[in-house]
PDB file of C-alpha atoms and ligand atoms in Angstrom:
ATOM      1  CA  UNK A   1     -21.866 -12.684 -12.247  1.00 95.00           C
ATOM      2  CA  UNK A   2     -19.347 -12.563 -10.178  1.00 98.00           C
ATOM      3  CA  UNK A   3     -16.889  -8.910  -9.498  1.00 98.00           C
ATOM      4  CA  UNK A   4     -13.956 -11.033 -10.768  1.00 98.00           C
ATOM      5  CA  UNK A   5     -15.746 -11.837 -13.770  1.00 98.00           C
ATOM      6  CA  UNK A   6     -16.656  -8.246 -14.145  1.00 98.00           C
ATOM      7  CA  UNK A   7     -13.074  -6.814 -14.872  1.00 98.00           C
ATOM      8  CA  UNK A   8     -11.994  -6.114 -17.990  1.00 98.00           C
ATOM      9  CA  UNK A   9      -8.383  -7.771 -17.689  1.00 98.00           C
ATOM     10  CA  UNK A  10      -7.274  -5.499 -20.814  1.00 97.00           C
ATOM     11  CA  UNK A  11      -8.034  -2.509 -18.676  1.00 97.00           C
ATOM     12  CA  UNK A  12      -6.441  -3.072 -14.887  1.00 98.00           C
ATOM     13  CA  UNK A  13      -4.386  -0.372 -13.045  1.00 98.00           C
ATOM     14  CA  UNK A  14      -0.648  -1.829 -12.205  1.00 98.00           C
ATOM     15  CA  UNK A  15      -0.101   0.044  -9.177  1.00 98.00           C
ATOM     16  CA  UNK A  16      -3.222  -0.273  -6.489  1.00 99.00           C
ATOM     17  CA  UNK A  17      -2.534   0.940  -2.778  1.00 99.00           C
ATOM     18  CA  UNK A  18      -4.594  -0.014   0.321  1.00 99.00           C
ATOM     19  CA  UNK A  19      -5.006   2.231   3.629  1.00 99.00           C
ATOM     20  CA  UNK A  20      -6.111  -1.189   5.677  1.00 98.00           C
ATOM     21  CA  UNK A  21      -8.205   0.840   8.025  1.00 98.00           C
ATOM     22  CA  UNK A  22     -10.910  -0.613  10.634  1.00 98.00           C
ATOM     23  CA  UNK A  23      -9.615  -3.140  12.655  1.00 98.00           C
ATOM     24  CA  UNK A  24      -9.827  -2.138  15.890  1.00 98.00           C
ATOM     25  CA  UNK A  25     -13.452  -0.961  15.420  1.00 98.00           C
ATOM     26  CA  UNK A  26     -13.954  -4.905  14.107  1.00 98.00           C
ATOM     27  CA  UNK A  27     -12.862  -6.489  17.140  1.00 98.00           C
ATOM     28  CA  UNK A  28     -15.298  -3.770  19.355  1.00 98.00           C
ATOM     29  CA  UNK A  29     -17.698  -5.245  17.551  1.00 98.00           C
ATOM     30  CA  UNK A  30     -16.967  -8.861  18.664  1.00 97.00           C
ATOM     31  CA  UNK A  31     -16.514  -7.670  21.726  1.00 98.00           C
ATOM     32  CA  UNK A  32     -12.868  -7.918  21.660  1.00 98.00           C
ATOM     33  CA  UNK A  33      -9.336  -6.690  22.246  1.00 97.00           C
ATOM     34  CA  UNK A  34      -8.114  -4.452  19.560  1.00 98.00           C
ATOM     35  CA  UNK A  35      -5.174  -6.425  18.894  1.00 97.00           C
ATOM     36  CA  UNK A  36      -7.950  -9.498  17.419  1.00 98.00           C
ATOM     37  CA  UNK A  37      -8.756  -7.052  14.726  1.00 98.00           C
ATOM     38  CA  UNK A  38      -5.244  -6.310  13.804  1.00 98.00           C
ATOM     39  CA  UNK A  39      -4.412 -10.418  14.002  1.00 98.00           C
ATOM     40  CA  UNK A  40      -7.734 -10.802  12.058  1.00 98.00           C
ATOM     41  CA  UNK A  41      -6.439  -8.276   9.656  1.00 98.00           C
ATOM     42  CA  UNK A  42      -3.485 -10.383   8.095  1.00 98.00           C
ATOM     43  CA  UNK A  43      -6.535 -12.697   6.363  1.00 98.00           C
ATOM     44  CA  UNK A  44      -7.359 -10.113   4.410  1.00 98.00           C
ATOM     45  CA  UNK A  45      -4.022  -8.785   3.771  1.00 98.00           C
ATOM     46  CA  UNK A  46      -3.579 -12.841   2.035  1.00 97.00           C
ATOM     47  CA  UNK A  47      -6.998 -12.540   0.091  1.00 98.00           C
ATOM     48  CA  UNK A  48      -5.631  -9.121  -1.601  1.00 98.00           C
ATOM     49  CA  UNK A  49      -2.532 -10.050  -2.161  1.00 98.00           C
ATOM     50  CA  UNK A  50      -3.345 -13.589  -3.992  1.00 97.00           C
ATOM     51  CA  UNK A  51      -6.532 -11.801  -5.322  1.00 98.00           C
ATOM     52  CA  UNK A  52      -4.186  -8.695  -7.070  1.00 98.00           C
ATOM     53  CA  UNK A  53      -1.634 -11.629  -8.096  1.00 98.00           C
ATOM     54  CA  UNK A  54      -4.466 -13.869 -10.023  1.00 98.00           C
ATOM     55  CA  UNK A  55      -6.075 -10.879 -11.849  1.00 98.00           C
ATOM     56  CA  UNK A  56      -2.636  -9.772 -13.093  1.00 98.00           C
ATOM     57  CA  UNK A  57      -2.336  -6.685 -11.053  1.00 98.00           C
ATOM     58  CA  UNK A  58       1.707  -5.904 -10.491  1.00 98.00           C
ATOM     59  CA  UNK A  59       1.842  -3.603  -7.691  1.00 99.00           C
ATOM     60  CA  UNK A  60       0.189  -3.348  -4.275  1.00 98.00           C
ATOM     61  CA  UNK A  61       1.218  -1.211  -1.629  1.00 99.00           C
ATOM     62  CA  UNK A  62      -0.237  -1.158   1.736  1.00 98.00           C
ATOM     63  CA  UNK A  63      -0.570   1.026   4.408  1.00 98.00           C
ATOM     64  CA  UNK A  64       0.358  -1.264   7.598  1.00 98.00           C
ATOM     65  CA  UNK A  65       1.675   1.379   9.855  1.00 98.00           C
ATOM     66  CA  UNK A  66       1.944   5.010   9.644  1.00 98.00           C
ATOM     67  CA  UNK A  67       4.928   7.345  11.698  1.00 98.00           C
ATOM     68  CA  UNK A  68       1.711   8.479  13.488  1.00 98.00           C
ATOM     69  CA  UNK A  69       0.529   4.651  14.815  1.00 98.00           C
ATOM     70  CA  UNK A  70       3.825   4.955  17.128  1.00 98.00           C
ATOM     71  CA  UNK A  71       2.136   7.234  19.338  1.00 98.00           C
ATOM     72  CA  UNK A  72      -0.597   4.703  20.167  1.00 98.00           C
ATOM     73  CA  UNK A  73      -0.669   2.797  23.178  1.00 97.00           C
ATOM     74  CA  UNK A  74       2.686   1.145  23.717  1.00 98.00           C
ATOM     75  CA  UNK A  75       0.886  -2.275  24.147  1.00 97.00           C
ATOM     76  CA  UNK A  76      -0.937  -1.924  21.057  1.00 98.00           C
ATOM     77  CA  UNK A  77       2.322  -1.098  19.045  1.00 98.00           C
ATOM     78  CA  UNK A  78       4.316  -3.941  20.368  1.00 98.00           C
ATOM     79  CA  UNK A  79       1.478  -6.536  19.584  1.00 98.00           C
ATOM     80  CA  UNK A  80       1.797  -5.158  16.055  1.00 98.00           C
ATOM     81  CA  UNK A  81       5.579  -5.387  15.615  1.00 98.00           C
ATOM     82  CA  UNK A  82       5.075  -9.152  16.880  1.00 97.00           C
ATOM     83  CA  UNK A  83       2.136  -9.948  14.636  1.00 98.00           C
ATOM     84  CA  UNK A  84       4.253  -8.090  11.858  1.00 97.00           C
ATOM     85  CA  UNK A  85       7.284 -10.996  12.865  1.00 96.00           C
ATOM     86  CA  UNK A  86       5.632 -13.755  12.681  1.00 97.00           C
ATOM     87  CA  UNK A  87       3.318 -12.759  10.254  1.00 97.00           C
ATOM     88  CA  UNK A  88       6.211 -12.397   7.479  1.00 97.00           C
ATOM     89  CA  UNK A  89       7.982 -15.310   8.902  1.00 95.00           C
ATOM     90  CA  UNK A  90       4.832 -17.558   8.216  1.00 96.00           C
ATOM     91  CA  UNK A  91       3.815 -16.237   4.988  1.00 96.00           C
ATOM     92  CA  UNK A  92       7.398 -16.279   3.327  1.00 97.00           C
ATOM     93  CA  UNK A  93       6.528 -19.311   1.932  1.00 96.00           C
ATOM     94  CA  UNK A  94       2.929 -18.650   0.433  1.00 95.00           C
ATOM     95  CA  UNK A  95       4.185 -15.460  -1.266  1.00 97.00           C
ATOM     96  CA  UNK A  96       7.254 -18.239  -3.094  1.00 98.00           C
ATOM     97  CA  UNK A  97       4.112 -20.374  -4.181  1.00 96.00           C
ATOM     98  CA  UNK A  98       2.505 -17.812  -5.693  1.00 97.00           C
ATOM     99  CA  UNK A  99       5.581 -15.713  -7.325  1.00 98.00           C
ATOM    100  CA  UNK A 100       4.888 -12.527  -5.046  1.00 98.00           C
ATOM    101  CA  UNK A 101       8.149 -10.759  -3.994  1.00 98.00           C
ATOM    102  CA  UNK A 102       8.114  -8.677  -0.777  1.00 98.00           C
ATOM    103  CA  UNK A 103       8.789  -4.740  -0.492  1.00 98.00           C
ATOM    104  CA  UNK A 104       9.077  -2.103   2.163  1.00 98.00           C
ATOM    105  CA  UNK A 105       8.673   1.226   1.983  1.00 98.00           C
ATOM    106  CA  UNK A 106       9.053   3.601   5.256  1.00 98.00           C
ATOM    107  CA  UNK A 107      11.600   4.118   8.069  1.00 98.00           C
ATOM    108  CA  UNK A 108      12.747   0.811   8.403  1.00 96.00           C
ATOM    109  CA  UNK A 109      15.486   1.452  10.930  1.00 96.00           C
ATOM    110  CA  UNK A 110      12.717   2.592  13.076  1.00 97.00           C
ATOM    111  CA  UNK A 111      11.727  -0.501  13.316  1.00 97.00           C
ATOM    112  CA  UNK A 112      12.643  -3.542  16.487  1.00 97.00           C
ATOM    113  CA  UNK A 113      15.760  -4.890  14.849  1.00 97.00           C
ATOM    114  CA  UNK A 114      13.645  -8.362  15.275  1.00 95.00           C
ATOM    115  CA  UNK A 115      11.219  -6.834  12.991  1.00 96.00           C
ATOM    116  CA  UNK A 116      14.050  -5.658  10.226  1.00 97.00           C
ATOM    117  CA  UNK A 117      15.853  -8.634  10.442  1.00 97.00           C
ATOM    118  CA  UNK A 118      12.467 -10.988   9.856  1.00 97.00           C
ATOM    119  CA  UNK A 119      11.512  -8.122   6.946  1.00 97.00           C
ATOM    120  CA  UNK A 120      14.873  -8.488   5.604  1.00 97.00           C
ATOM    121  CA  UNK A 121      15.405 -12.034   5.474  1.00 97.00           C
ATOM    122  CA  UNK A 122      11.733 -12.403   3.456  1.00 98.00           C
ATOM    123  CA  UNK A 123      12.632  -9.177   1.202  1.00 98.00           C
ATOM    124  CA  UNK A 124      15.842 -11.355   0.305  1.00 98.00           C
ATOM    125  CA  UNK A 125      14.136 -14.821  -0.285  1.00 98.00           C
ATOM    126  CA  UNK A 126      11.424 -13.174  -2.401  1.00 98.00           C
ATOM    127  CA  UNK A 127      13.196 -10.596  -4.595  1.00 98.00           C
ATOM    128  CA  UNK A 128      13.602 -12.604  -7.535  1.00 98.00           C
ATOM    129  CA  UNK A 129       9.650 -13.459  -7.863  1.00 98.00           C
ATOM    130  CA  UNK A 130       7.833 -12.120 -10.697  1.00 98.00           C
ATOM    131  CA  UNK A 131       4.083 -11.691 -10.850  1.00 98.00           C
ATOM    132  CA  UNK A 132       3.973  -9.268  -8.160  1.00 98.00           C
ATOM    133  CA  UNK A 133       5.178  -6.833  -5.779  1.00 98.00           C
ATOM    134  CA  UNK A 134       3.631  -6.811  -2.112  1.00 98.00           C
ATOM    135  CA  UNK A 135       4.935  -3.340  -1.062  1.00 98.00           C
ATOM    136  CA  UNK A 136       4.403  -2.833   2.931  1.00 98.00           C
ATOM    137  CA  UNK A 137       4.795   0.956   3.893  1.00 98.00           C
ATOM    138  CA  UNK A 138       5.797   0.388   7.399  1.00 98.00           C
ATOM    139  CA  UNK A 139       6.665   3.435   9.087  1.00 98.00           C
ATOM    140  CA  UNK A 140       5.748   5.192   6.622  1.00 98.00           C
ATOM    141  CA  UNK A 141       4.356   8.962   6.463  1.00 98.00           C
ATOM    142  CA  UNK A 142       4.315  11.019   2.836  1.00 98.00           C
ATOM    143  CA  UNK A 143       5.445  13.843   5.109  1.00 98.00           C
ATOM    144  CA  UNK A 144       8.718  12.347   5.991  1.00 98.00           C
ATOM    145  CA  UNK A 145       9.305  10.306   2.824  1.00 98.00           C
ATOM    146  CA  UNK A 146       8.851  14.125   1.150  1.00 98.00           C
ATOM    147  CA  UNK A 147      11.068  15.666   4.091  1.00 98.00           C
ATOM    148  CA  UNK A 148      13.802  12.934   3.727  1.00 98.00           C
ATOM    149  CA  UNK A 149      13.814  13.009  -0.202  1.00 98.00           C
ATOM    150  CA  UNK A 150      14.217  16.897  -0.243  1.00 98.00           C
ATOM    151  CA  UNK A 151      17.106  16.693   2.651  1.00 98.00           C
ATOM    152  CA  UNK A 152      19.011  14.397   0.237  1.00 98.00           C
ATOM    153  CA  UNK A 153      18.477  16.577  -2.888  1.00 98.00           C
ATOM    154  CA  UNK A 154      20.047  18.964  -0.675  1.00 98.00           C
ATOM    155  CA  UNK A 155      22.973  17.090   0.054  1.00 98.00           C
ATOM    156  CA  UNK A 156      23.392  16.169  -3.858  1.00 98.00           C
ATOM    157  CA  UNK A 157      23.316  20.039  -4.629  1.00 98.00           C
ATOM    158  CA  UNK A 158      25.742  20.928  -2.112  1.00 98.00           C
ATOM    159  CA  UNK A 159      28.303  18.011  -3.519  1.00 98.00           C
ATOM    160  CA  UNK A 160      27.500  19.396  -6.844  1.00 98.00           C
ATOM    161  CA  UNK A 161      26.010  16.253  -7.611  1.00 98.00           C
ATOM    162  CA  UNK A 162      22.799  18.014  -9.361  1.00 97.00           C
ATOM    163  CA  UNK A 163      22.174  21.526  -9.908  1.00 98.00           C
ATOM    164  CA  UNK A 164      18.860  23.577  -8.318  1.00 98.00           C
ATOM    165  CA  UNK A 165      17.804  24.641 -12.328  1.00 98.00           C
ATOM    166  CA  UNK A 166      17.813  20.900 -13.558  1.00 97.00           C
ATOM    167  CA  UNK A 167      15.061  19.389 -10.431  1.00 98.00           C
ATOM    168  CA  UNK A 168      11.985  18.664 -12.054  1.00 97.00           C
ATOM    169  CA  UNK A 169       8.982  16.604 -11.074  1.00 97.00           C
ATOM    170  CA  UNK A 170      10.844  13.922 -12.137  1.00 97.00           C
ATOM    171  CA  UNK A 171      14.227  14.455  -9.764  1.00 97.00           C
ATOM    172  CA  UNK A 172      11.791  14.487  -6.885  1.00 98.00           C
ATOM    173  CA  UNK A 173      10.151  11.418  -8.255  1.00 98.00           C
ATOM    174  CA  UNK A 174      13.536   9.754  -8.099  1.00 98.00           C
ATOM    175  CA  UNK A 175      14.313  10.652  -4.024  1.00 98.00           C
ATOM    176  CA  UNK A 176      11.223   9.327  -3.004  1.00 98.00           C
ATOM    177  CA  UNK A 177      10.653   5.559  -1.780  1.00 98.00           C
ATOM    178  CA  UNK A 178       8.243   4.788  -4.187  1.00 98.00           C
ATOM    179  CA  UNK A 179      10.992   5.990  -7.072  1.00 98.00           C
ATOM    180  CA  UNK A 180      10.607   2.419  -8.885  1.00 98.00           C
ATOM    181  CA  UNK A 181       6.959   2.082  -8.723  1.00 98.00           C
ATOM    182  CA  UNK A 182       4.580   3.652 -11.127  1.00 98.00           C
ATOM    183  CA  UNK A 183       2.006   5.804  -9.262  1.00 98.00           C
ATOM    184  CA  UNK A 184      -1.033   3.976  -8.375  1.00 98.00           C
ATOM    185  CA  UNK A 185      -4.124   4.383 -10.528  1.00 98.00           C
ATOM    186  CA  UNK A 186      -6.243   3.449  -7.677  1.00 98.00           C
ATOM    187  CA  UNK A 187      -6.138   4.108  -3.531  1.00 98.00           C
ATOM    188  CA  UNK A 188      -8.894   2.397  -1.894  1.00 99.00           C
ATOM    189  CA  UNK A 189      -9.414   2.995   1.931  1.00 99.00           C
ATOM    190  CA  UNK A 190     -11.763   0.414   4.046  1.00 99.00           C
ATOM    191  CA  UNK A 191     -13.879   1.149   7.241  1.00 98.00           C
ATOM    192  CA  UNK A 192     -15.960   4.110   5.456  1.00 98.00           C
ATOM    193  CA  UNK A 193     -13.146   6.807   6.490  1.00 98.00           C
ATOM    194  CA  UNK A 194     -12.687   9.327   3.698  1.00 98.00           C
ATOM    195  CA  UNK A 195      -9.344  10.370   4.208  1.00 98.00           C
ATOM    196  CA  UNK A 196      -5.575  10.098   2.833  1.00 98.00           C
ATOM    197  CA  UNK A 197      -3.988   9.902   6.513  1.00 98.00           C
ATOM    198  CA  UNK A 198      -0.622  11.143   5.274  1.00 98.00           C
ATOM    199  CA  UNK A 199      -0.035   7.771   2.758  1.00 98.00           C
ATOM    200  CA  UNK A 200       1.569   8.874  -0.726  1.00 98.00           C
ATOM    201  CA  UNK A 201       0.878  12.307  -0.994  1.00 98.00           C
ATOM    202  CA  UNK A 202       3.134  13.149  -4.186  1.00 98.00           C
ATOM    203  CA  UNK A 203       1.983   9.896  -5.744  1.00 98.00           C
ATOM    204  CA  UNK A 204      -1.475   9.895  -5.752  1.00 98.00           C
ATOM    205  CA  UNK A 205      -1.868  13.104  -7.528  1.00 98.00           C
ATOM    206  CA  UNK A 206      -4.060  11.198 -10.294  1.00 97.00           C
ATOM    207  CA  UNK A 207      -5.663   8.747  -8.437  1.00 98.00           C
ATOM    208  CA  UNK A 208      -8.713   7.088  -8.244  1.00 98.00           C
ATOM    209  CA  UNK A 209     -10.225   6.907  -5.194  1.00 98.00           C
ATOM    210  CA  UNK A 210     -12.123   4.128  -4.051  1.00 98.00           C
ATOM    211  CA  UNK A 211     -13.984   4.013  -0.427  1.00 98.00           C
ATOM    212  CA  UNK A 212     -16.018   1.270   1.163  1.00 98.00           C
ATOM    213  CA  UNK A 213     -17.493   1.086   4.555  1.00 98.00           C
ATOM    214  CA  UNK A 214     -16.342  -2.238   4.922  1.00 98.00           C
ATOM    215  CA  UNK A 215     -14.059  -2.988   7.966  1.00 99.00           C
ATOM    216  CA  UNK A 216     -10.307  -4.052   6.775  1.00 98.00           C
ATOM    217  CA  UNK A 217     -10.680  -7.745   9.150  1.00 98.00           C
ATOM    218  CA  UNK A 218     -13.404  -8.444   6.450  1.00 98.00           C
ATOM    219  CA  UNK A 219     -12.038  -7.467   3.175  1.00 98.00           C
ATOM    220  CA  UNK A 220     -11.841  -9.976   0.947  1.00 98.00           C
ATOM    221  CA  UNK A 221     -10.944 -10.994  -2.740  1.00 98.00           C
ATOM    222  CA  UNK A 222     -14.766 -10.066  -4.653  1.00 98.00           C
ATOM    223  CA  UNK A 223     -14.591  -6.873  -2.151  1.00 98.00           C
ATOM    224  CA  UNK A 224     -11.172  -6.077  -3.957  1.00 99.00           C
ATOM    225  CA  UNK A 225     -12.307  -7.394  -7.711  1.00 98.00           C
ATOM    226  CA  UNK A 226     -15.762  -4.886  -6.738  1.00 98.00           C
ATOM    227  CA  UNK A 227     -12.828  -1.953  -6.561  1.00 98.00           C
ATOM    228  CA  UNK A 228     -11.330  -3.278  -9.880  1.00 98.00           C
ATOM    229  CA  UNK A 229     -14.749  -2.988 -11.333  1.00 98.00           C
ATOM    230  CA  UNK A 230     -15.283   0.336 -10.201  1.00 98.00           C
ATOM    231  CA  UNK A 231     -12.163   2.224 -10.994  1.00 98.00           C
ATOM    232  CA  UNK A 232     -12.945   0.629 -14.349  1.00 98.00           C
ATOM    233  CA  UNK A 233     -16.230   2.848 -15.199  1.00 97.00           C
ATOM    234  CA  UNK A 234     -14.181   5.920 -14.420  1.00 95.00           C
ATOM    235  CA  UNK A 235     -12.781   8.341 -17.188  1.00 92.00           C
ATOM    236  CA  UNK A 236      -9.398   9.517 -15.872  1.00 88.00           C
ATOM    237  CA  UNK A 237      -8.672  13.158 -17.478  1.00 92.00           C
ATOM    238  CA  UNK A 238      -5.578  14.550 -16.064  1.00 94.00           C
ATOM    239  CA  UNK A 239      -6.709  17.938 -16.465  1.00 94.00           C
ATOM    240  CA  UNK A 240      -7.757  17.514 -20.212  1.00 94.00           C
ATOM    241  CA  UNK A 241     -11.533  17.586 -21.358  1.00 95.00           C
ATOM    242  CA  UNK A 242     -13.588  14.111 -22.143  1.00 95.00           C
ATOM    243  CA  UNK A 243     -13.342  14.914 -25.522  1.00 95.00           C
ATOM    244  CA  UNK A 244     -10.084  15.276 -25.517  1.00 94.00           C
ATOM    245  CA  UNK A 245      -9.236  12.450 -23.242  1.00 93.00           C
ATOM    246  CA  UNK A 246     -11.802  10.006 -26.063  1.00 92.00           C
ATOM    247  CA  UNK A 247      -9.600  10.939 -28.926  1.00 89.00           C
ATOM    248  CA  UNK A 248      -6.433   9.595 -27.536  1.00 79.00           C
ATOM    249  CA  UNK A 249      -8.069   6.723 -26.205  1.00 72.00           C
TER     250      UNK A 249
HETATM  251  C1  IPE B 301      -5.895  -0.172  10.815  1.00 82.73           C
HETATM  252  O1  IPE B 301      -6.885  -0.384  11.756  1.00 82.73           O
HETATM  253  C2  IPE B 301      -4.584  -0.821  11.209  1.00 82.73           C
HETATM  254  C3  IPE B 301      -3.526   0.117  11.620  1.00 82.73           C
HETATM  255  C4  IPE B 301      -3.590   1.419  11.578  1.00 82.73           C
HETATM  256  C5  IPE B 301      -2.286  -0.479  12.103  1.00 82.73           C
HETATM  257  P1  IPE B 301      -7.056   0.575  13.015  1.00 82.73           P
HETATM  258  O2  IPE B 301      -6.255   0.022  14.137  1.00 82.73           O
HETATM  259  O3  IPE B 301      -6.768   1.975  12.645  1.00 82.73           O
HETATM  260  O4  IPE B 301      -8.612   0.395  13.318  1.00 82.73           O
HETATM  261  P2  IPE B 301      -9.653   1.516  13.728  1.00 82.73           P
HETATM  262  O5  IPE B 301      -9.551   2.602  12.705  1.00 82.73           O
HETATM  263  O6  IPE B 301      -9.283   1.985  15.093  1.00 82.73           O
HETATM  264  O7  IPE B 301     -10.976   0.810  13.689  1.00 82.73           O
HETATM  265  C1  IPE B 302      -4.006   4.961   8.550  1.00 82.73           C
HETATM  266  O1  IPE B 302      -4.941   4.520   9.462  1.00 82.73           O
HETATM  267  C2  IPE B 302      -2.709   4.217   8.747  1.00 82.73           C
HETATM  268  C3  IPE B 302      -2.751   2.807   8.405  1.00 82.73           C
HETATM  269  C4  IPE B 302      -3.747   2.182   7.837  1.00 82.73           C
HETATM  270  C5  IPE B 302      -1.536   2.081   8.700  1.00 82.73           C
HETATM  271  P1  IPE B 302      -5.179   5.269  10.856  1.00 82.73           P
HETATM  272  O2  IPE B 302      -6.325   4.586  11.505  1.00 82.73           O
HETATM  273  O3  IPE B 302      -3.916   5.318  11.619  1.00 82.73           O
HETATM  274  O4  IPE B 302      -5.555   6.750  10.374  1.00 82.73           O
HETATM  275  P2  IPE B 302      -6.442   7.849  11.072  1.00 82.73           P
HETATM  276  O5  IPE B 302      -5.899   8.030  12.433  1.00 82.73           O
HETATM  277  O6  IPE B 302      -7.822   7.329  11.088  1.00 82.73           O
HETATM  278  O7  IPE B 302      -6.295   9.043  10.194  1.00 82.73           O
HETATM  279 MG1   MG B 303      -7.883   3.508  11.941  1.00 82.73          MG
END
């Protein structure tokens, strides 16, 4: 049997997010530039996306590059932004086919105004598709998402917009990029790395974690559907006992 035939479609998480991590250790292993993993990597980046959209899966966020990637090699960066261009530009259409709208998360101004222009233009001829949202977190850190979002509850105090006594978990939910999104139930991170590399800190407070040693370039749709399966056979508490958690169920 197949993964895909595995999941229990009564029982998928809405939200899943993806640290796409291993490329450039894929092309050392062909023997190449690291820049042929990261082109390599946009195959995969189609076979989740149509894979999440088929099973019925309604958010995907992934992690395509962190405030901490800009300190790599300059060549390496600008190779990225490029691919990133023409990337979106060439898959504007596929994601219309198959009813996927585009998202961004992250410091977009940061961005070459090629880049936001190109990300704009899709986010705009997308936004009214339904099955899915393809979220990108593009310079994107939890640290300054968290940092920016408590600056601007700052500001809304001082104009007497919101008082200190009323912020709750929810207020800072709202400030945040993610504030429309419901937190993912599952974060799965490729290339065997067992870390959260500063990606959604606040959200992923209840989530599954899923790790495979798998190298992003070869990711594919049964590698995601295996994930599905797996998050599947977990019991997810939040801090109450099985018992308890069985009752309610
Ligand atoms: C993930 O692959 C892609 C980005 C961070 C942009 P890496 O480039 O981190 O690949 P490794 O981890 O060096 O193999
Ligand atoms: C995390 O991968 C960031 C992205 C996938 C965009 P990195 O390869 O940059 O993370 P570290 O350096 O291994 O923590
Ligand atoms: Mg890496």
């Amino acid at each position: 049997m197949t993964y895909k035939e595995q999941v229990d479609r009564s029982r998928l998480p809405r939200h899943v997010a993806i640290i796409m991590d291993g490329n450039g250790r894929w092309a050392k292993q062909q023997g190449e530039m690291r820049v042929f993993g990261h082109q390599n990597g946009v195959t995969a980046v189609r076979q989740t996306a149509e894979a999440a959209a088929e099973i019925g899966v309604e958010y995907v966020t992934l992690y395509a590059f962190s405030t901490e990637n800009w300190n790599r090699p300059k060549e390496e960066v600008d190779a990225l932004m490029q691919l990133l261009v023409h990337t979106i530009h060439e898959e504007t259409k596929t994601l219309n086919e198959n009813d996927i709208r585009l998202e961004t998360i992250g410091d977009t101004n940061s961005l070459p105004e090629s880049c936001r222009r190109e990300l704009l233009e899709a986010i705009e001829n997308t936004k009214n598709n339904k099955r899915m949202a393809l979220v990108l977190a593009l310079s994107y850190s939890s640290r300054w998402e968290i940092t920016e979002a408590t600056r601007k509850i700052a500001e809304d105090v001082q104009q007497g917009k919101i008082k200190p006594a009323e912020i709750g978990s929810d207020t800072i939910n709202d400030y945040l990029c993610t504030a429309k999104y419901p937190e993912p139930e599952l974060l799965i991170r490729t290339s065997g790395e067992h870390r959260v590399s500063n990606f959604l800190l606040w959200q992923i407070a209840y989530s599954e974690f899923y790790f495979t040693d798998t190298l992003w370039p070869d990711f594919n749709k049964e590698e995601f559907y295996k994930a599905l399966v797996d998050y599947q056979k977990r019991e997810r508490r939040f801090g109450q006992t099985s018992e308890q958690v069985l009752k309610t169920s």
